[in-house]
Amino acid sequence: MRKKLNLRRTIRRSVMTGAVLGCALAAAGCSQYTAGEGMRAQAEALRPESRETGPDQSIAGFGQEERESLAAAETSRLETERTTASVPEFEAEEDMVYVKTPGGGSVRIRSACDTSDGSNILTYVVPGTKLLRTGKNDQWTRVNYKGFSGYIATAYISTEAPEQKEAFDKVLSDSPVSLDGSWKYAKFSKINSGSATMYRSHAAERKDITICVNAGHGTLGGSSVKTLCHPDGTPKVTGGTTGAGAVTAVAVSSGMTFLDGTPESRVTLAMANVFKDKLLAAGYDVLMIRESDDVQLDNVARTVIANNASDCHIALHWDSTESDKGAFYMSVPNVESYRNMEPVKSNWQKHNALGESLVAGLKGKGVKIFSGGSMAMDLTQTSYSTVPSIDIELGDRASDYSQATLDKLGDGLVAGVNQYFGR
Ligand SMILES: [Zn+2]
C-alpha cells in the first residue's frame, strides 16, 4: 500500500545546536509549473493510490495506463515555460467533473502528461473532488488546478456528482503513505519499512493543503544507522547533533530527555497529535509521519515522503539545552556552498519563510521566543527538502509540556501555517 502526493509551493535566517533531525529531500518541484498564457500545456498524470491490503496494490489499471500515457509529451515541467514540447491534443470542454475511482483511492493531478516522472505531480485528489474541466482526450483530462492547467487520467473522471463523498472521505481518512523507491532522493534512505498516514479534513471549508507533521525522533535502531548528510555527498557546514565536516549522520537520533526523565520523542508525539487535530479542524489535511513510539522511517524517508505527499513539512522538536529559552526554528545556514546545493538552492527561502511564519504564529499566542527566533543549522531534513520544510524547536529540556502548553503551542503553529499560506 502506498500513497503519494505532491505539490509545491515558499523564507529566511541564523545558527545553533540542538538535537535535530531533519531530513528532507525531494525532488523537482513544480513550483511554477505553469507557464504562460494561451495554452499552457502541461500534462498530468495520476494514478490511483491504493490503500488496500495487498502489498502495493493499486486500483485499476495503473501500470498499464501510465505506460500508455508515456507517449504523451515531452513537456518540460519544472518551473519553465513550455517550450516546443509536444502536447496531446485536447477537445475543448468547460464543465464541472468529478474524480471517481473504483476503489476509493486518490488520483494524481500532474503538470504534464508524463507519468514517468514523479516530479510533475501537483497534488492528489480524492474521489468526489470537483474539478473544472477544460479539455479532454482518451487518456488525459485537462483541468483547472489553482489557475493552471493540470492533467488527470480520463479514466478517473466522471461527469456525475458522487452521492457519497462523505463516505469516500471517511474511507480515505487514514491512508498509509509509504516511501516510493522511485521518488527523488528515496535511495538515500536506509530505514523505510514504516509508513506515514494521511488524514483528510472533514471541516466545512477544506483548504486543499496538506501539512506534514513530523514528530521528531522515535525510530528504533535509528541511531545505529547512518545516512548521507547531503545528497551530493558534501560535508555538513554547521555543527549540531552531528559535527560540522561530517559526511554522514545518524539516520534518526534518539533525541534528548526532559529534565523530568521524559524522552523528547514522547513529547513530540503528543505535540503532533494536538497539532494534527487543530489542523484538521482548520480545514488542512494532515500527513502524520509518526503515531506511535516507533516508526521505521529515517529522516531521509520522512523528508522524501513529505516532499511527495504534502505542501509543507514541519518537524517538531525540543532542544537539548536546559534554560527554558523559548521556541525557535532551524534556519538555513548562510553558507554559499550550502545554499547553492540542490535542492537547498531552490527551496531555502521557502524553508526560512515557513520558519518565520511559525515563530510569528507562536509569538502571537504568547509563546516565549528564543533570541531572534531562529538558529542556523545544516540539517538532513533541510538538505533533502523540496517543499517548504522546517525543524521547529518548541522549547528545551527545562520547558513545560503540559497539555495546556501543548494546546497553546498548537494554536501558535496553526496560526503560523495560516500566515504562511495566506489563510
Ligand atoms: Zn529533537
Tab-separated table of C-alpha atoms and ligand atoms in Angstrom:
chain	number	residue	atom	x	y	z
A	1	MET	CA	0.000	0.000	0.000
A	2	ARG	CA	1.306	3.305	-0.718
A	3	LYS	CA	0.220	6.763	-1.324
A	4	LYS	CA	1.770	9.780	-2.518
A	5	LEU	CA	1.066	13.276	-3.050
A	6	ASN	CA	2.889	16.185	-4.109
A	7	LEU	CA	2.715	19.818	-4.592
A	8	ARG	CA	4.974	22.542	-4.042
A	9	ARG	CA	4.712	25.985	-3.031
A	10	THR	CA	7.679	29.328	-0.418
A	11	ILE	CA	11.955	32.195	3.749
A	12	ARG	CA	14.949	33.406	5.748
A	13	ARG	CA	17.907	33.379	8.658
A	14	SER	CA	20.654	32.090	11.503
A	15	VAL	CA	22.661	29.346	13.976
A	16	MET	CA	22.891	26.942	16.826
A	17	THR	CA	22.774	23.425	18.081
A	18	GLY	CA	20.263	21.158	19.324
A	19	ALA	CA	19.164	17.774	18.624
A	20	VAL	CA	17.630	17.943	15.365
A	21	LEU	CA	16.702	15.600	12.858
A	22	GLY	CA	15.568	16.679	9.719
A	23	CYS	CA	15.965	15.150	6.606
A	24	ALA	CA	14.152	16.396	3.852
A	25	LEU	CA	14.655	15.524	0.434
A	26	ALA	CA	12.713	15.631	-2.510
A	27	ALA	CA	12.937	16.461	-5.882
A	28	ALA	CA	11.964	18.564	-8.548
A	29	GLY	CA	9.240	20.798	-7.768
A	30	CYS	CA	6.560	22.016	-9.847
A	31	SER	CA	6.557	25.245	-8.152
A	32	GLN	CA	5.851	27.205	-11.113
A	33	TYR	CA	4.583	24.525	-13.117
A	34	THR	CA	2.842	26.529	-15.489
A	35	ALA	CA	3.563	28.903	-17.834
A	36	GLY	CA	2.216	31.238	-19.915
A	37	GLU	CA	-0.867	32.260	-21.401
A	38	GLY	CA	-2.804	30.843	-24.035
A	39	MET	CA	-2.406	27.309	-23.614
A	40	ARG	CA	-0.219	26.145	-21.019
A	41	ALA	CA	0.352	22.761	-21.905
A	42	GLN	CA	1.162	20.665	-19.126
A	43	ALA	CA	0.308	17.297	-18.677
A	44	GLU	CA	-0.510	15.437	-15.749
A	45	ALA	CA	-0.799	12.022	-14.923
A	46	LEU	CA	-2.023	10.442	-11.970
A	47	ARG	CA	-2.580	7.169	-10.765
A	48	PRO	CA	-4.900	5.946	-8.189
A	49	GLU	CA	-3.382	5.183	-4.953
A	50	SER	CA	-4.108	2.128	-3.229
A	51	ARG	CA	-4.900	1.755	0.329
A	52	GLU	CA	-5.755	-1.798	0.100
A	53	THR	CA	-4.347	-4.666	1.779
A	54	GLY	CA	-2.050	-6.281	-0.581
A	55	PRO	CA	1.412	-5.019	-0.951
A	56	ASP	CA	1.471	-2.266	-3.407
A	57	GLN	CA	-1.868	-2.976	-4.706
A	58	SER	CA	-3.133	-0.374	-6.963
A	59	ILE	CA	-6.544	0.196	-8.066
A	60	ALA	CA	-7.494	-0.110	-11.627
A	61	GLY	CA	-5.125	-0.152	-14.397
A	62	PHE	CA	-2.465	1.936	-13.103
A	63	GLY	CA	0.620	0.483	-14.575
A	64	GLN	CA	-0.817	-0.011	-17.953
A	65	GLU	CA	-2.332	3.316	-18.180
A	66	GLU	CA	0.730	5.025	-17.086
A	67	ARG	CA	2.712	3.262	-19.654
A	68	GLU	CA	0.329	4.254	-22.351
A	69	SER	CA	0.497	7.813	-21.458
A	70	LEU	CA	4.201	7.905	-21.641
A	71	ALA	CA	3.704	8.637	-25.235
A	72	ALA	CA	2.251	11.834	-24.259
A	73	ALA	CA	4.600	14.626	-24.051
A	74	GLU	CA	7.981	15.883	-23.586
A	75	THR	CA	6.791	18.705	-21.580
A	76	SER	CA	9.340	20.357	-19.577
A	77	ARG	CA	7.960	20.669	-16.185
A	78	LEU	CA	9.922	22.442	-13.563
A	79	GLU	CA	9.262	25.996	-13.450
A	80	THR	CA	9.905	26.726	-17.014
A	81	GLU	CA	7.582	27.729	-19.570
A	82	ARG	CA	6.770	25.232	-22.026
A	83	THR	CA	8.906	25.254	-24.976
A	84	THR	CA	8.421	23.247	-28.045
A	85	ALA	CA	7.384	20.083	-26.358
A	86	SER	CA	4.620	18.212	-27.959
A	87	VAL	CA	1.410	18.019	-26.073
A	88	PRO	CA	-1.525	15.765	-26.665
A	89	GLU	CA	-4.484	17.221	-28.389
A	90	PHE	CA	-7.475	18.067	-26.324
A	91	GLU	CA	-11.067	18.506	-27.233
A	92	ALA	CA	-12.165	21.710	-25.561
A	93	GLU	CA	-14.573	21.410	-22.671
A	94	GLU	CA	-15.823	23.669	-19.986
A	95	ASP	CA	-17.770	21.863	-17.364
A	96	MET	CA	-17.529	20.527	-13.871
A	97	VAL	CA	-16.413	16.952	-13.444
A	98	TYR	CA	-15.683	14.698	-10.513
A	99	VAL	CA	-12.891	12.400	-9.528
A	100	LYS	CA	-14.042	8.842	-9.373
A	101	THR	CA	-12.018	5.714	-8.722
A	102	PRO	CA	-13.170	2.155	-8.368
A	103	GLY	CA	-11.599	1.557	-5.021
A	104	GLY	CA	-11.788	4.967	-3.491
A	105	GLY	CA	-8.110	5.680	-3.943
A	106	SER	CA	-6.820	9.118	-4.718
A	107	VAL	CA	-5.575	10.225	-8.081
A	108	ARG	CA	-2.746	12.423	-9.229
A	109	ILE	CA	-3.001	15.692	-10.983
A	110	ARG	CA	0.146	16.360	-12.924
A	111	SER	CA	1.641	19.344	-14.629
A	112	ALA	CA	2.496	17.297	-17.682
A	113	CYS	CA	1.104	14.243	-19.437
A	114	ASP	CA	4.097	12.241	-18.383
A	115	THR	CA	3.817	9.505	-15.822
A	116	SER	CA	7.466	8.634	-15.890
A	117	ASP	CA	8.481	11.386	-13.552
A	118	GLY	CA	7.097	11.912	-10.091
A	119	SER	CA	8.205	15.492	-10.002
A	120	ASN	CA	5.341	16.681	-12.151
A	121	ILE	CA	2.751	15.599	-9.619
A	122	LEU	CA	0.918	18.679	-8.452
A	123	THR	CA	-1.371	17.080	-5.969
A	124	TYR	CA	-3.527	14.117	-5.192
A	125	VAL	CA	-7.247	14.407	-5.256
A	126	VAL	CA	-9.730	12.188	-3.539
A	127	PRO	CA	-12.849	10.730	-5.136
A	128	GLY	CA	-15.635	13.234	-5.230
A	129	THR	CA	-13.322	16.169	-5.797
A	130	LYS	CA	-14.956	18.642	-8.156
A	131	LEU	CA	-12.819	19.995	-10.953
A	132	LEU	CA	-13.284	22.428	-13.808
A	133	ARG	CA	-12.567	20.507	-16.973
A	134	THR	CA	-11.073	22.485	-19.828
A	135	GLY	CA	-10.221	19.729	-22.232
A	136	LYS	CA	-10.153	16.007	-22.711
A	137	ASN	CA	-8.913	13.143	-24.819
A	138	ASP	CA	-8.984	9.423	-24.326
A	139	GLN	CA	-6.117	9.337	-21.924
A	140	TRP	CA	-5.962	12.713	-20.308
A	141	THR	CA	-8.357	15.282	-18.993
A	142	ARG	CA	-7.159	18.831	-18.618
A	143	VAL	CA	-8.489	20.609	-15.563
A	144	ASN	CA	-8.049	23.937	-13.907
A	145	TYR	CA	-5.785	23.488	-10.946
A	146	LYS	CA	-5.226	26.648	-8.895
A	147	GLY	CA	-5.429	28.708	-12.026
A	148	PHE	CA	-3.172	26.490	-14.073
A	149	SER	CA	-3.680	23.539	-16.311
A	150	GLY	CA	-3.367	20.183	-14.645
A	151	TYR	CA	-3.795	16.763	-16.140
A	152	ILE	CA	-5.581	13.817	-14.706
A	153	ALA	CA	-6.270	10.401	-16.201
A	154	THR	CA	-9.568	10.469	-18.047
A	155	ALA	CA	-10.368	7.037	-16.659
A	156	TYR	CA	-10.883	8.609	-13.261
A	157	ILE	CA	-13.127	11.424	-14.289
A	158	SER	CA	-16.901	11.369	-14.176
A	159	THR	CA	-19.495	13.951	-15.059
A	160	GLU	CA	-21.808	12.618	-12.392
A	161	ALA	CA	-21.632	14.066	-8.947
A	162	PRO	CA	-20.935	11.421	-6.374
A	163	GLU	CA	-23.605	10.695	-3.849
A	164	GLN	CA	-21.341	9.665	-1.110
A	165	LYS	CA	-18.354	11.866	-0.990
A	166	GLU	CA	-18.517	11.831	2.726
A	167	ALA	CA	-18.163	8.102	2.709
A	168	PHE	CA	-15.165	8.300	0.446
A	169	ASP	CA	-13.576	10.805	2.708
A	170	LYS	CA	-14.018	8.549	5.634
A	171	VAL	CA	-12.521	5.651	3.819
A	172	LEU	CA	-9.581	7.739	2.848
A	173	SER	CA	-9.189	9.143	6.208
A	174	ASP	CA	-6.295	7.136	7.291
A	175	SER	CA	-4.440	6.103	4.280
A	176	PRO	CA	-0.919	4.888	4.664
A	177	VAL	CA	1.769	6.661	2.712
A	178	SER	CA	4.893	4.644	2.155
A	179	LEU	CA	8.182	5.621	0.625
A	180	ASP	CA	8.188	5.030	-3.110
A	181	GLY	CA	11.624	3.986	-4.225
A	182	SER	CA	11.261	5.954	-7.431
A	183	TRP	CA	10.885	9.253	-5.634
A	184	LYS	CA	13.833	11.562	-5.878
A	185	TYR	CA	16.338	11.010	-3.047
A	186	ALA	CA	14.462	7.938	-1.829
A	187	LYS	CA	17.556	5.857	-2.432
A	188	PHE	CA	19.428	7.797	0.267
A	189	SER	CA	17.085	6.431	2.914
A	190	LYS	CA	18.205	3.439	4.960
A	191	ILE	CA	15.186	2.890	7.172
A	192	ASN	CA	11.894	2.981	5.348
A	193	SER	CA	9.741	-0.027	6.066
A	194	GLY	CA	7.250	2.068	8.007
A	195	SER	CA	4.603	4.386	6.658
A	196	ALA	CA	3.087	7.742	7.382
A	197	THR	CA	-0.675	8.283	7.494
A	198	MET	CA	-2.778	10.750	5.566
A	199	TYR	CA	-5.737	12.347	7.303
A	200	ARG	CA	-8.335	14.280	5.371
A	201	SER	CA	-10.040	17.198	6.990
A	202	HIS	CA	-13.799	16.998	7.342
A	203	ALA	CA	-14.107	20.644	8.143
A	204	ALA	CA	-16.814	22.544	6.313
A	205	GLU	CA	-14.198	24.509	4.446
A	206	ARG	CA	-11.350	22.365	3.334
A	207	LYS	CA	-8.198	24.194	2.381
A	208	ASP	CA	-6.824	21.631	-0.008
A	209	ILE	CA	-3.429	21.999	1.622
A	210	THR	CA	-1.608	19.113	3.243
A	211	ILE	CA	0.650	19.714	6.215
A	212	CYS	CA	3.208	17.063	7.045
A	213	VAL	CA	3.501	16.819	10.828
A	214	ASN	CA	6.717	15.076	11.776
A	215	ALA	CA	7.033	14.137	15.444
A	216	GLY	CA	10.788	14.284	15.907
A	217	HIS	CA	12.733	11.111	16.735
A	218	GLY	CA	11.050	7.795	17.552
A	219	THR	CA	12.701	5.307	15.216
A	220	LEU	CA	14.029	2.230	16.961
A	221	GLY	CA	17.537	1.491	15.790
A	222	GLY	CA	17.713	4.843	14.079
A	223	SER	CA	20.907	5.900	15.794
A	224	SER	CA	22.880	2.878	14.706
A	225	VAL	CA	22.434	3.557	11.015
A	226	LYS	CA	23.948	6.423	9.076
A	227	THR	CA	22.750	8.341	6.075
A	228	LEU	CA	24.380	10.964	3.926
A	229	CYS	CA	24.034	14.483	5.320
A	230	HIS	CA	23.748	15.897	1.829
A	231	PRO	CA	22.501	14.216	-1.317
A	232	ASP	CA	25.676	15.246	-3.160
A	233	GLY	CA	27.917	13.720	-0.504
A	234	THR	CA	29.417	17.006	0.667
A	235	PRO	CA	30.073	17.548	4.395
A	236	LYS	CA	27.861	19.370	6.843
A	237	VAL	CA	28.519	23.062	7.096
A	238	THR	CA	27.435	23.584	10.695
A	239	GLY	CA	27.610	21.644	13.917
A	240	GLY	CA	24.637	20.151	15.696
A	241	THR	CA	23.878	16.617	16.719
A	242	THR	CA	26.454	15.703	14.114
A	243	GLY	CA	29.540	17.871	13.866
A	244	ALA	CA	30.444	20.156	11.012
A	245	GLY	CA	32.518	18.425	8.372
A	246	ALA	CA	30.789	15.083	8.757
A	247	VAL	CA	29.553	13.449	5.609
A	248	THR	CA	27.119	11.102	7.304
A	249	ALA	CA	24.825	11.470	10.288
A	250	VAL	CA	22.678	9.095	12.304
A	251	ALA	CA	19.579	8.158	10.361
A	252	VAL	CA	17.361	9.275	13.245
A	253	SER	CA	18.773	10.310	16.589
A	254	SER	CA	17.096	9.236	19.790
A	255	GLY	CA	16.527	12.806	20.925
A	256	MET	CA	17.068	14.387	24.299
A	257	THR	CA	15.441	13.677	27.629
A	258	PHE	CA	13.489	16.276	29.528
A	259	LEU	CA	14.740	17.140	32.993
A	260	ASP	CA	11.977	15.011	34.480
A	261	GLY	CA	13.200	11.980	32.550
A	262	THR	CA	10.592	12.037	29.784
A	263	PRO	CA	12.014	11.276	26.348
A	264	GLU	CA	11.725	14.056	23.796
A	265	SER	CA	10.123	11.628	21.340
A	266	ARG	CA	7.146	11.159	23.630
A	267	VAL	CA	6.517	14.877	23.886
A	268	THR	CA	6.959	15.495	20.171
A	269	LEU	CA	4.370	12.773	19.555
A	270	ALA	CA	1.895	14.329	21.983
A	271	MET	CA	2.503	17.688	20.306
A	272	ALA	CA	1.977	16.162	16.878
A	273	ASN	CA	-1.395	14.798	17.899
A	274	VAL	CA	-2.525	18.138	19.278
A	275	PHE	CA	-1.293	19.913	16.159
A	276	LYS	CA	-2.965	17.388	13.884
A	277	ASP	CA	-6.373	17.838	15.481
A	278	LYS	CA	-6.157	21.598	15.240
A	279	LEU	CA	-5.052	21.492	11.613
A	280	LEU	CA	-7.871	19.131	10.642
A	281	ALA	CA	-10.379	21.351	12.416
A	282	ALA	CA	-8.996	24.324	10.498
A	283	GLY	CA	-9.511	22.561	7.169
A	284	TYR	CA	-5.990	21.301	6.474
A	285	ASP	CA	-5.236	17.738	5.545
A	286	VAL	CA	-2.512	16.216	7.656
A	287	LEU	CA	0.214	13.748	6.832
A	288	MET	CA	1.341	12.221	10.112
A	289	ILE	CA	4.844	10.801	9.941
A	290	ARG	CA	4.728	9.037	13.285
A	291	GLU	CA	1.847	7.984	15.512
A	292	SER	CA	3.446	5.605	17.952
A	293	ASP	CA	6.743	5.290	19.815
A	294	ASP	CA	8.372	3.786	16.783
A	295	VAL	CA	8.056	4.401	13.103
A	296	GLN	CA	10.597	2.805	10.820
A	297	LEU	CA	11.240	5.870	8.726
A	298	ASP	CA	14.563	7.641	8.889
A	299	ASN	CA	14.956	11.362	8.418
A	300	VAL	CA	15.564	10.976	4.724
A	301	ALA	CA	12.470	8.806	4.282
A	302	ARG	CA	10.364	11.205	6.328
A	303	THR	CA	11.540	14.058	4.186
A	304	VAL	CA	11.018	12.340	0.861
A	305	ILE	CA	7.525	11.303	1.875
A	306	ALA	CA	6.777	14.886	2.901
A	307	ASN	CA	8.179	16.117	-0.390
A	308	ASN	CA	5.844	13.932	-2.343
A	309	ALA	CA	2.743	13.886	-0.217
A	310	SER	CA	2.450	17.290	1.396
A	311	ASP	CA	2.645	21.005	0.795
A	312	CYS	CA	4.966	21.659	3.696
A	313	HIS	CA	6.925	19.719	6.277
A	314	ILE	CA	7.019	20.685	9.929
A	315	ALA	CA	9.250	18.653	12.238
A	316	LEU	CA	8.553	19.106	15.941
A	317	HIS	CA	11.399	19.176	18.443
A	318	TRP	CA	12.577	20.432	21.779
A	319	ASP	CA	16.190	21.474	22.119
A	320	SER	CA	18.821	19.926	24.334
A	321	THR	CA	19.669	22.968	26.430
A	322	GLU	CA	18.118	23.373	29.854
A	323	SER	CA	17.384	27.045	30.175
A	324	ASP	CA	13.779	27.074	29.002
A	325	LYS	CA	14.967	29.534	26.430
A	326	GLY	CA	11.906	29.573	24.226
A	327	ALA	CA	10.921	28.473	20.743
A	328	PHE	CA	12.810	28.986	17.518
A	329	TYR	CA	13.229	27.415	14.125
A	330	MET	CA	16.289	25.973	12.487
A	331	SER	CA	17.065	28.283	9.608
A	332	VAL	CA	19.111	27.527	6.539
A	333	PRO	CA	22.747	28.457	7.165
A	334	ASN	CA	24.035	31.394	5.199
A	335	VAL	CA	26.853	29.407	3.676
A	336	GLU	CA	27.294	29.853	-0.019
A	337	SER	CA	28.138	26.278	-0.879
A	338	TYR	CA	25.135	25.048	1.044
A	339	ARG	CA	22.680	27.482	-0.426
A	340	ASN	CA	23.977	26.629	-3.853
A	341	MET	CA	23.421	22.915	-3.436
A	342	GLU	CA	20.185	21.471	-4.724
A	343	PRO	CA	17.573	21.016	-3.510
A	344	VAL	CA	18.550	23.622	-0.926
A	345	LYS	CA	19.224	26.174	-3.624
A	346	SER	CA	15.696	26.105	-4.949
A	347	ASN	CA	13.970	25.888	-1.605
A	348	TRP	CA	15.884	27.550	1.210
A	349	GLN	CA	13.940	30.751	1.053
A	350	LYS	CA	10.706	28.836	1.413
A	351	HIS	CA	12.059	26.973	4.419
A	352	ASN	CA	13.045	30.161	6.173
A	353	ALA	CA	9.759	31.848	5.307
A	354	LEU	CA	7.837	28.962	6.807
A	355	GLY	CA	10.002	29.140	9.928
A	356	GLU	CA	9.405	32.860	10.245
A	357	SER	CA	5.667	32.347	9.919
A	358	LEU	CA	5.601	29.637	12.562
A	359	VAL	CA	7.589	31.721	15.018
A	360	ALA	CA	5.306	34.677	14.356
A	361	GLY	CA	2.284	32.476	14.969
A	362	LEU	CA	3.718	31.172	18.238
A	363	LYS	CA	4.672	34.650	19.358
A	364	GLY	CA	1.166	35.851	18.616
A	365	LYS	CA	-0.210	33.242	21.014
A	366	GLY	CA	2.107	34.332	23.774
A	367	VAL	CA	4.748	31.646	23.387
A	368	LYS	CA	8.208	32.665	24.527
A	369	ILE	CA	10.597	33.021	21.609
A	370	PHE	CA	14.326	32.436	21.826
A	371	SER	CA	16.537	35.278	20.736
A	372	GLY	CA	15.668	36.312	17.170
A	373	GLY	CA	13.532	33.208	16.699
A	374	SER	CA	15.940	31.181	14.640
A	375	MET	CA	19.262	29.413	14.658
A	376	ALA	CA	21.096	28.384	11.504
A	377	MET	CA	21.552	24.657	11.195
A	378	ASP	CA	22.544	22.276	8.432
A	379	LEU	CA	20.002	19.507	8.827
A	380	THR	CA	19.380	16.335	6.903
A	381	GLN	CA	15.774	17.426	6.604
A	382	THR	CA	16.679	20.729	5.014
A	383	SER	CA	19.275	19.142	2.784
A	384	TYR	CA	16.717	16.931	1.071
A	385	SER	CA	13.548	19.054	1.184
A	386	THR	CA	11.748	20.182	-1.917
A	387	VAL	CA	8.687	21.538	-0.174
A	388	PRO	CA	8.794	24.283	2.442
A	389	SER	CA	10.310	22.437	5.365
A	390	ILE	CA	11.297	23.405	8.853
A	391	ASP	CA	12.504	21.997	12.132
A	392	ILE	CA	10.832	23.952	14.888
A	393	GLU	CA	12.233	23.738	18.409
A	394	LEU	CA	9.365	24.424	20.768
A	395	GLY	CA	11.414	24.754	23.922
A	396	ASP	CA	14.102	22.701	25.618
A	397	ARG	CA	14.731	20.138	28.362
A	398	ALA	CA	13.524	22.535	31.024
A	399	SER	CA	10.356	23.648	29.290
A	400	ASP	CA	6.859	22.829	30.428
A	401	TYR	CA	4.994	20.423	28.189
A	402	SER	CA	1.675	20.180	29.985
A	403	GLN	CA	-1.466	19.721	27.925
A	404	ALA	CA	-2.238	23.404	28.348
A	405	THR	CA	1.159	24.337	26.990
A	406	LEU	CA	0.894	21.939	24.069
A	407	ASP	CA	-2.506	23.405	23.334
A	408	LYS	CA	-1.081	26.911	23.231
A	409	LEU	CA	1.820	25.776	21.069
A	410	GLY	CA	-0.626	24.043	18.742
A	411	ASP	CA	-2.654	27.218	18.345
A	412	GLY	CA	0.507	29.141	17.588
A	413	LEU	CA	1.653	26.636	14.989
A	414	VAL	CA	-1.715	26.672	13.234
A	415	ALA	CA	-1.625	30.472	13.232
A	416	GLY	CA	1.814	30.244	11.647
A	417	VAL	CA	0.600	27.837	8.981
A	418	ASN	CA	-2.309	30.154	8.238
A	419	GLN	CA	0.074	33.047	7.880
A	420	TYR	CA	2.389	31.134	5.605
A	421	PHE	CA	-0.366	30.016	3.254
A	422	GLY	CA	-2.173	33.324	3.448
A	423	ARG	CA	-5.274	31.808	5.014
B	1	ZN	ZN	14.755	16.756	18.631
